[in-house]
Amino acid sequence: MRASRLLSLLMLLQTRGRMTARELAAELEVSARTVYRDVEALHAAGVPLYGDAGPSGGYRLLDGYRTRLTGLTSGEAESLFLTGMPGPAAELGLGAVVAAAQLKLMAALPAELRDRAGRIRERFHLDAPTWYHGADETPHLAAAAEAVWEERRLEIRYRRWKAPQEVVRTLEPYGLVLKAGRWYLIARGGQDIRTYRVSQIMELRALPQSFERPGDFDLAAHWNGALEAFEARLHRGEAVIRLSPDGMERLPDMGRPALLRAAEATAEPPGPDGWTRVTVPIESHRHALSEFLRFGLDLEVVAPAELRDLMAETARSLARRYDTPGRAP
């Protein structure tokens, strides 16, 4: 435990430079007194670590000092090779960089960890795209990624779903997100930060003007907030449905995540027939119709009445179609 903490302290100073005892204690979740003892232990081990007193003081390593990654546990070494994701890295134009980084990491690992880490690539493969959908074609992804790195403004011609479908936008790109095999560009255009699907960028031109990315912008937090807002706009109503035992089992594979979460939160105890009553969000009656029909006889709409009538009329129309004799196969 202490050896792992000493290595973490050393890595913090190596990557961040000067840090106070209080900052180190907060990062390591220990007391400042423990930090003092750990610093003394590193001194005794010959690590060139020194401290400065005063308001701007703190601990730092001697300039140029670097440590090899000999303190990694086997699990930590293996996890590093699971984060490579060669497919997405190649799409970003970083495939060679990731490969070089893995080679350097392998060279720095002790022999007993090198073999274990090397087997990770032979036994695990990360496939980002979801089922039934291939990855998007994204010819402008590498250029967008370069603009994100260099904090350079972009001009894009973009195809959207509403009229006018083709628009030109000047953007300040803040980050890229990969979700279910699809890349999204998070960028400021005017006063708003918006999401652009990279596959819908028809033309892209990097502009000579640079911009300053806000220091407090948190890409992950923004993305999660945008997803929540999207779902809130998307779901304009609710439906009360009953699901058979088989329907409840199929729900994780057949339903959207929002539908699954709502079903789990609102599920009532099964009735005498084993069916479960839940309340789920819907976009529209037409959209809910196509979604609920996938469950066949394992789902019954209770409310609203308009959606129940639409389901009943669709079922009658299907019955009439298949009851018609003599139709050619």
Tab-separated table of C-alpha atoms in Angstrom:
chain	number	residue	atom	x	y	z
A	1	MET	CA	0.000	0.000	0.000
A	2	ARG	CA	2.715	2.477	0.975
A	3	ALA	CA	4.902	1.524	-1.994
A	4	SER	CA	2.013	2.270	-4.351
A	5	ARG	CA	1.445	5.640	-2.644
A	6	LEU	CA	5.146	6.556	-2.885
A	7	LEU	CA	5.092	5.838	-6.599
A	8	SER	CA	1.921	7.895	-7.021
A	9	LEU	CA	3.547	10.815	-5.199
A	10	LEU	CA	6.587	10.531	-7.437
A	11	MET	CA	4.461	10.433	-10.603
A	12	LEU	CA	2.449	13.468	-9.484
A	13	LEU	CA	5.589	15.527	-9.066
A	14	GLN	CA	6.998	14.238	-12.327
A	15	THR	CA	3.899	15.190	-14.341
A	16	ARG	CA	2.761	18.370	-12.552
A	17	GLY	CA	5.975	19.909	-11.252
A	18	ARG	CA	5.937	21.788	-7.955
A	19	MET	CA	3.173	20.795	-5.513
A	20	THR	CA	2.561	21.682	-1.870
A	21	ALA	CA	2.142	19.098	0.870
A	22	ARG	CA	-1.527	20.058	1.124
A	23	GLU	CA	-2.065	19.510	-2.623
A	24	LEU	CA	-0.298	16.157	-2.498
A	25	ALA	CA	-2.326	15.110	0.540
A	26	ALA	CA	-5.570	15.974	-1.276
A	27	GLU	CA	-4.559	13.984	-4.361
A	28	LEU	CA	-3.406	10.958	-2.379
A	29	GLU	CA	-6.259	11.192	0.159
A	30	VAL	CA	-3.905	11.148	3.142
A	31	SER	CA	-2.846	13.664	5.788
A	32	ALA	CA	-0.102	16.234	5.281
A	33	ARG	CA	1.875	14.464	8.030
A	34	THR	CA	1.826	11.287	5.918
A	35	VAL	CA	3.111	13.274	2.930
A	36	TYR	CA	6.038	14.554	5.044
A	37	ARG	CA	6.942	10.973	6.001
A	38	ASP	CA	6.669	9.804	2.396
A	39	VAL	CA	8.933	12.616	1.198
A	40	GLU	CA	11.530	11.614	3.776
A	41	ALA	CA	11.314	8.007	2.587
A	42	LEU	CA	11.894	9.077	-1.024
A	43	HIS	CA	14.881	11.170	0.106
A	44	ALA	CA	16.318	8.145	1.859
A	45	ALA	CA	15.862	6.090	-1.314
A	46	GLY	CA	17.986	8.569	-3.261
A	47	VAL	CA	15.225	10.371	-5.171
A	48	PRO	CA	16.391	13.958	-5.940
A	49	LEU	CA	13.410	15.635	-4.314
A	50	TYR	CA	13.595	18.965	-2.527
A	51	GLY	CA	11.221	21.463	-0.959
A	52	ASP	CA	10.983	25.257	-0.902
A	53	ALA	CA	9.475	27.212	1.979
A	54	GLY	CA	7.166	30.182	1.653
A	55	PRO	CA	3.772	30.936	0.049
A	56	SER	CA	4.955	29.851	-3.409
A	57	GLY	CA	6.956	26.889	-2.118
A	58	GLY	CA	6.352	23.182	-2.327
A	59	TYR	CA	8.040	19.974	-3.319
A	60	ARG	CA	9.581	19.321	-6.715
A	61	LEU	CA	11.963	16.937	-8.449
A	62	LEU	CA	15.372	17.938	-9.664
A	63	ASP	CA	15.108	19.177	-13.251
A	64	GLY	CA	15.515	16.371	-15.760
A	65	TYR	CA	14.811	13.545	-13.298
A	66	ARG	CA	12.545	10.798	-14.642
A	67	THR	CA	11.567	7.435	-13.228
A	68	ARG	CA	10.878	4.279	-15.189
A	69	LEU	CA	7.507	2.563	-14.830
A	70	THR	CA	8.808	-0.225	-12.611
A	71	GLY	CA	6.184	0.383	-9.909
A	72	LEU	CA	3.171	-0.636	-11.978
A	73	THR	CA	1.173	-3.591	-10.750
A	74	SER	CA	0.230	-6.271	-13.269
A	75	GLY	CA	-3.365	-5.028	-13.322
A	76	GLU	CA	-2.294	-1.442	-13.925
A	77	ALA	CA	0.024	-2.428	-16.768
A	78	GLU	CA	-2.703	-4.528	-18.391
A	79	SER	CA	-5.274	-1.734	-18.099
A	80	LEU	CA	-2.995	0.681	-19.961
A	81	PHE	CA	-3.066	-1.581	-23.003
A	82	LEU	CA	-6.860	-1.721	-22.882
A	83	THR	CA	-7.067	2.076	-23.282
A	84	GLY	CA	-5.293	2.174	-26.640
A	85	MET	CA	-8.354	1.641	-28.889
A	86	PRO	CA	-6.386	1.447	-32.152
A	87	GLY	CA	-9.478	1.978	-34.315
A	88	PRO	CA	-10.542	5.368	-32.904
A	89	ALA	CA	-6.903	6.434	-32.573
A	90	ALA	CA	-6.320	5.715	-36.256
A	91	GLU	CA	-9.448	7.685	-37.190
A	92	LEU	CA	-8.038	10.658	-35.297
A	93	GLY	CA	-4.741	10.348	-37.132
A	94	LEU	CA	-2.995	9.094	-33.984
A	95	GLY	CA	-2.556	5.423	-34.847
A	96	ALA	CA	1.222	5.671	-35.211
A	97	VAL	CA	1.479	7.749	-32.037
A	98	VAL	CA	-0.448	5.181	-29.980
A	99	ALA	CA	1.652	2.343	-31.387
A	100	ALA	CA	4.865	4.207	-30.519
A	101	ALA	CA	3.604	4.947	-27.004
A	102	GLN	CA	2.792	1.280	-26.442
A	103	LEU	CA	6.252	0.263	-27.635
A	104	LYS	CA	7.871	2.702	-25.203
A	105	LEU	CA	5.656	1.479	-22.389
A	106	MET	CA	6.540	-2.126	-23.146
A	107	ALA	CA	10.234	-1.248	-23.070
A	108	ALA	CA	9.860	0.441	-19.682
A	109	LEU	CA	8.019	-2.459	-18.048
A	110	PRO	CA	9.820	-5.165	-16.094
A	111	ALA	CA	9.996	-8.518	-17.876
A	112	GLU	CA	7.364	-10.161	-15.652
A	113	LEU	CA	4.821	-7.441	-16.500
A	114	ARG	CA	5.813	-7.154	-20.162
A	115	ASP	CA	4.568	-10.651	-20.949
A	116	ARG	CA	1.238	-10.118	-19.186
A	117	ALA	CA	0.637	-6.733	-20.853
A	118	GLY	CA	1.560	-8.110	-24.271
A	119	ARG	CA	-1.107	-10.817	-23.982
A	120	ILE	CA	-3.830	-8.186	-23.567
A	121	ARG	CA	-3.781	-7.327	-27.274
A	122	GLU	CA	-4.036	-11.011	-28.120
A	123	ARG	CA	-7.058	-11.641	-25.897
A	124	PHE	CA	-9.152	-8.433	-25.904
A	125	HIS	CA	-10.515	-6.388	-28.788
A	126	LEU	CA	-12.525	-3.177	-28.355
A	127	ASP	CA	-15.169	-2.628	-31.059
A	128	ALA	CA	-16.778	0.789	-30.584
A	129	PRO	CA	-19.681	0.742	-33.113
A	130	THR	CA	-23.032	-0.549	-31.910
A	131	TRP	CA	-24.821	-3.575	-33.357
A	132	TYR	CA	-26.634	-3.261	-36.713
A	133	HIS	CA	-24.857	0.008	-37.572
A	134	GLY	CA	-21.432	0.428	-39.121
A	135	ALA	CA	-19.105	3.228	-38.150
A	136	ASP	CA	-19.737	6.608	-39.784
A	137	GLU	CA	-17.657	7.750	-42.733
A	138	THR	CA	-15.710	10.702	-41.341
A	139	PRO	CA	-13.270	12.089	-43.936
A	140	HIS	CA	-12.887	15.359	-41.995
A	141	LEU	CA	-12.293	13.833	-38.556
A	142	ALA	CA	-8.498	14.121	-38.561
A	143	ALA	CA	-8.657	17.784	-39.600
A	144	ALA	CA	-11.234	18.486	-36.904
A	145	ALA	CA	-9.046	16.760	-34.312
A	146	GLU	CA	-6.044	18.835	-35.380
A	147	ALA	CA	-8.067	22.033	-34.979
A	148	VAL	CA	-9.158	20.898	-31.504
A	149	TRP	CA	-5.532	20.287	-30.505
A	150	GLU	CA	-4.254	23.552	-31.950
A	151	GLU	CA	-7.257	25.657	-30.796
A	152	ARG	CA	-7.816	26.928	-34.327
A	153	ARG	CA	-11.118	28.165	-35.723
A	154	LEU	CA	-12.932	26.150	-38.384
A	155	GLU	CA	-15.317	26.936	-41.205
A	156	ILE	CA	-17.555	24.016	-42.117
A	157	ARG	CA	-20.337	23.293	-44.566
A	158	TYR	CA	-22.750	21.137	-42.597
A	159	ARG	CA	-25.782	19.028	-43.521
A	160	ARG	CA	-28.533	19.061	-40.895
A	161	TRP	CA	-31.997	17.539	-40.750
A	162	LYS	CA	-34.071	20.762	-40.861
A	163	ALA	CA	-34.323	23.370	-43.609
A	164	PRO	CA	-32.147	24.841	-44.878
A	165	GLN	CA	-30.333	21.523	-44.779
A	166	GLU	CA	-26.926	22.841	-45.857
A	167	VAL	CA	-25.460	25.615	-43.722
A	168	VAL	CA	-22.040	27.216	-43.293
A	169	ARG	CA	-20.740	27.730	-39.758
A	170	THR	CA	-17.611	29.265	-38.237
A	171	LEU	CA	-16.723	27.334	-35.093
A	172	GLU	CA	-14.348	27.211	-32.153
A	173	PRO	CA	-13.842	23.438	-31.647
A	174	TYR	CA	-13.642	22.414	-27.985
A	175	GLY	CA	-13.535	18.629	-28.227
A	176	LEU	CA	-14.543	15.377	-29.917
A	177	VAL	CA	-16.742	12.602	-28.507
A	178	LEU	CA	-17.057	9.018	-29.781
A	179	LYS	CA	-20.420	7.436	-28.958
A	180	ALA	CA	-21.571	4.080	-30.357
A	181	GLY	CA	-19.232	4.345	-33.351
A	182	ARG	CA	-20.223	7.919	-34.195
A	183	TRP	CA	-18.003	10.961	-33.769
A	184	TYR	CA	-19.381	14.283	-32.558
A	185	LEU	CA	-17.672	17.679	-32.576
A	186	ILE	CA	-18.412	19.955	-29.624
A	187	ALA	CA	-17.862	23.542	-30.719
A	188	ARG	CA	-18.876	27.121	-30.012
A	189	GLY	CA	-20.610	29.002	-32.796
A	190	GLY	CA	-21.493	32.538	-31.745
A	191	GLN	CA	-22.777	32.435	-28.176
A	192	ASP	CA	-23.819	28.786	-28.085
A	193	ILE	CA	-21.915	25.520	-27.655
A	194	ARG	CA	-23.443	22.957	-29.992
A	195	THR	CA	-22.938	19.359	-31.088
A	196	TYR	CA	-22.127	18.515	-34.707
A	197	ARG	CA	-22.064	14.987	-36.091
A	198	VAL	CA	-18.727	14.711	-37.867
A	199	SER	CA	-20.085	12.485	-40.652
A	200	GLN	CA	-22.441	15.323	-41.637
A	201	ILE	CA	-19.582	17.782	-42.231
A	202	MET	CA	-19.451	18.142	-46.021
A	203	GLU	CA	-16.507	20.538	-46.204
A	204	LEU	CA	-14.037	21.738	-43.585
A	205	ARG	CA	-11.446	24.508	-43.724
A	206	ALA	CA	-9.063	25.426	-40.920
A	207	LEU	CA	-8.891	29.198	-40.481
A	208	PRO	CA	-5.728	31.109	-39.566
A	209	GLN	CA	-7.358	32.611	-36.472
A	210	SER	CA	-6.808	30.864	-33.162
A	211	PHE	CA	-8.990	31.027	-30.048
A	212	GLU	CA	-8.589	30.428	-26.331
A	213	ARG	CA	-10.447	27.422	-24.995
A	214	PRO	CA	-12.130	28.215	-21.643
A	215	GLY	CA	-10.060	26.800	-18.824
A	216	ASP	CA	-13.150	25.647	-16.914
A	217	PHE	CA	-14.754	23.802	-19.833
A	218	ASP	CA	-15.296	20.139	-18.888
A	219	LEU	CA	-15.948	18.077	-22.023
A	220	ALA	CA	-17.361	15.026	-20.214
A	221	ALA	CA	-19.674	17.128	-18.026
A	222	HIS	CA	-20.893	19.120	-21.028
A	223	TRP	CA	-21.589	15.938	-23.009
A	224	ASN	CA	-23.555	14.342	-20.172
A	225	GLY	CA	-25.580	17.521	-19.742
A	226	ALA	CA	-26.251	17.692	-23.489
A	227	LEU	CA	-27.491	14.093	-23.484
A	228	GLU	CA	-29.876	14.789	-20.624
A	229	ALA	CA	-31.205	17.920	-22.362
A	230	PHE	CA	-31.618	16.002	-25.637
A	231	GLU	CA	-33.651	13.275	-23.967
A	232	ALA	CA	-35.808	15.887	-22.218
A	233	ARG	CA	-36.581	17.572	-25.567
A	234	LEU	CA	-37.090	14.270	-27.324
A	235	HIS	CA	-39.615	12.720	-24.955
A	236	ARG	CA	-42.786	14.760	-25.241
A	237	GLY	CA	-45.148	12.369	-23.533
A	238	GLU	CA	-45.599	9.175	-21.540
A	239	ALA	CA	-47.291	5.860	-22.073
A	240	VAL	CA	-48.519	3.288	-19.589
A	241	ILE	CA	-47.844	-0.227	-20.839
A	242	ARG	CA	-48.032	-3.811	-19.576
A	243	LEU	CA	-45.234	-6.274	-20.291
A	244	SER	CA	-45.327	-10.058	-20.099
A	245	PRO	CA	-42.518	-11.880	-18.264
A	246	ASP	CA	-40.854	-12.482	-21.651
A	247	GLY	CA	-41.323	-8.803	-22.517
A	248	MET	CA	-39.562	-7.730	-19.328
A	249	GLU	CA	-36.665	-10.047	-20.143
A	250	ARG	CA	-36.395	-8.660	-23.681
A	251	LEU	CA	-36.606	-5.031	-22.589
A	252	PRO	CA	-32.828	-4.455	-22.138
A	253	ASP	CA	-32.187	-5.654	-25.715
A	254	MET	CA	-35.258	-4.171	-27.381
A	255	GLY	CA	-35.706	-0.804	-25.700
A	256	ARG	CA	-33.809	2.475	-25.583
A	257	PRO	CA	-31.787	3.241	-22.422
A	258	ALA	CA	-34.292	5.927	-21.385
A	259	LEU	CA	-37.164	3.473	-21.778
A	260	LEU	CA	-35.318	0.854	-19.743
A	261	ARG	CA	-34.489	3.294	-16.930
A	262	ALA	CA	-38.078	4.509	-16.748
A	263	ALA	CA	-39.445	0.962	-16.767
A	264	GLU	CA	-37.168	-0.060	-13.911
A	265	ALA	CA	-38.109	3.052	-11.895
A	266	THR	CA	-41.885	2.763	-12.355
A	267	ALA	CA	-42.419	-1.009	-12.460
A	268	GLU	CA	-45.306	-2.165	-10.286
A	269	PRO	CA	-45.400	-5.649	-8.730
A	270	PRO	CA	-46.429	-8.253	-11.339
A	271	GLY	CA	-50.148	-9.028	-11.433
A	272	PRO	CA	-51.769	-12.450	-11.071
A	273	ASP	CA	-51.054	-13.101	-14.760
A	274	GLY	CA	-47.354	-12.276	-14.288
A	275	TRP	CA	-47.532	-9.079	-16.380
A	276	THR	CA	-45.848	-5.878	-15.133
A	277	ARG	CA	-47.248	-2.368	-15.497
A	278	VAL	CA	-44.736	0.436	-16.198
A	279	THR	CA	-44.729	4.054	-17.363
A	280	VAL	CA	-42.240	5.008	-20.083
A	281	PRO	CA	-41.390	8.170	-22.059
A	282	ILE	CA	-42.345	8.438	-25.737
A	283	GLU	CA	-41.490	10.855	-28.526
A	284	SER	CA	-44.828	10.650	-30.373
A	285	HIS	CA	-47.631	8.180	-30.936
A	286	ARG	CA	-46.200	7.182	-34.336
A	287	HIS	CA	-42.718	6.612	-32.938
A	288	ALA	CA	-44.094	4.664	-29.967
A	289	LEU	CA	-46.156	2.523	-32.355
A	290	SER	CA	-43.087	1.304	-34.242
A	291	GLU	CA	-41.161	0.802	-31.004
A	292	PHE	CA	-43.911	-1.142	-29.207
A	293	LEU	CA	-44.809	-3.341	-32.192
A	294	ARG	CA	-41.360	-4.924	-31.912
A	295	PHE	CA	-42.536	-6.629	-28.720
A	296	GLY	CA	-45.423	-8.368	-30.496
A	297	LEU	CA	-47.838	-10.043	-28.086
A	298	ASP	CA	-45.587	-9.370	-25.078
A	299	LEU	CA	-46.677	-5.712	-24.748
A	300	GLU	CA	-50.061	-4.059	-24.201
A	301	VAL	CA	-50.659	-0.294	-24.267
A	302	VAL	CA	-52.923	0.857	-21.427
A	303	ALA	CA	-52.752	4.631	-21.964
A	304	PRO	CA	-53.055	7.085	-23.579
A	305	ALA	CA	-56.256	6.036	-25.311
A	306	GLU	CA	-55.142	7.503	-28.660
A	307	LEU	CA	-52.023	5.325	-28.706
A	308	ARG	CA	-53.986	2.232	-27.652
A	309	ASP	CA	-56.475	2.849	-30.492
A	310	LEU	CA	-53.584	3.298	-32.942
A	311	MET	CA	-52.050	-0.013	-31.833
A	312	ALA	CA	-55.450	-1.760	-32.163
A	313	GLU	CA	-56.097	-0.346	-35.647
A	314	THR	CA	-52.607	-1.353	-36.783
A	315	ALA	CA	-53.148	-4.881	-35.486
A	316	ARG	CA	-56.498	-5.096	-37.327
A	317	SER	CA	-54.877	-3.844	-40.538
A	318	LEU	CA	-52.147	-6.458	-40.250
A	319	ALA	CA	-54.733	-9.185	-39.650
A	320	ARG	CA	-56.746	-8.119	-42.727
A	321	ARG	CA	-53.579	-8.097	-44.861
A	322	TYR	CA	-52.595	-11.630	-43.887
A	323	ASP	CA	-56.178	-12.955	-43.998
A	324	THR	CA	-56.520	-11.961	-47.649
A	325	PRO	CA	-56.522	-15.217	-49.689
A	326	GLY	CA	-54.634	-15.685	-52.921
A	327	ARG	CA	-51.950	-13.040	-52.406
A	328	ALA	CA	-48.740	-14.005	-54.183
A	329	PRO	CA	-45.796	-14.714	-51.866
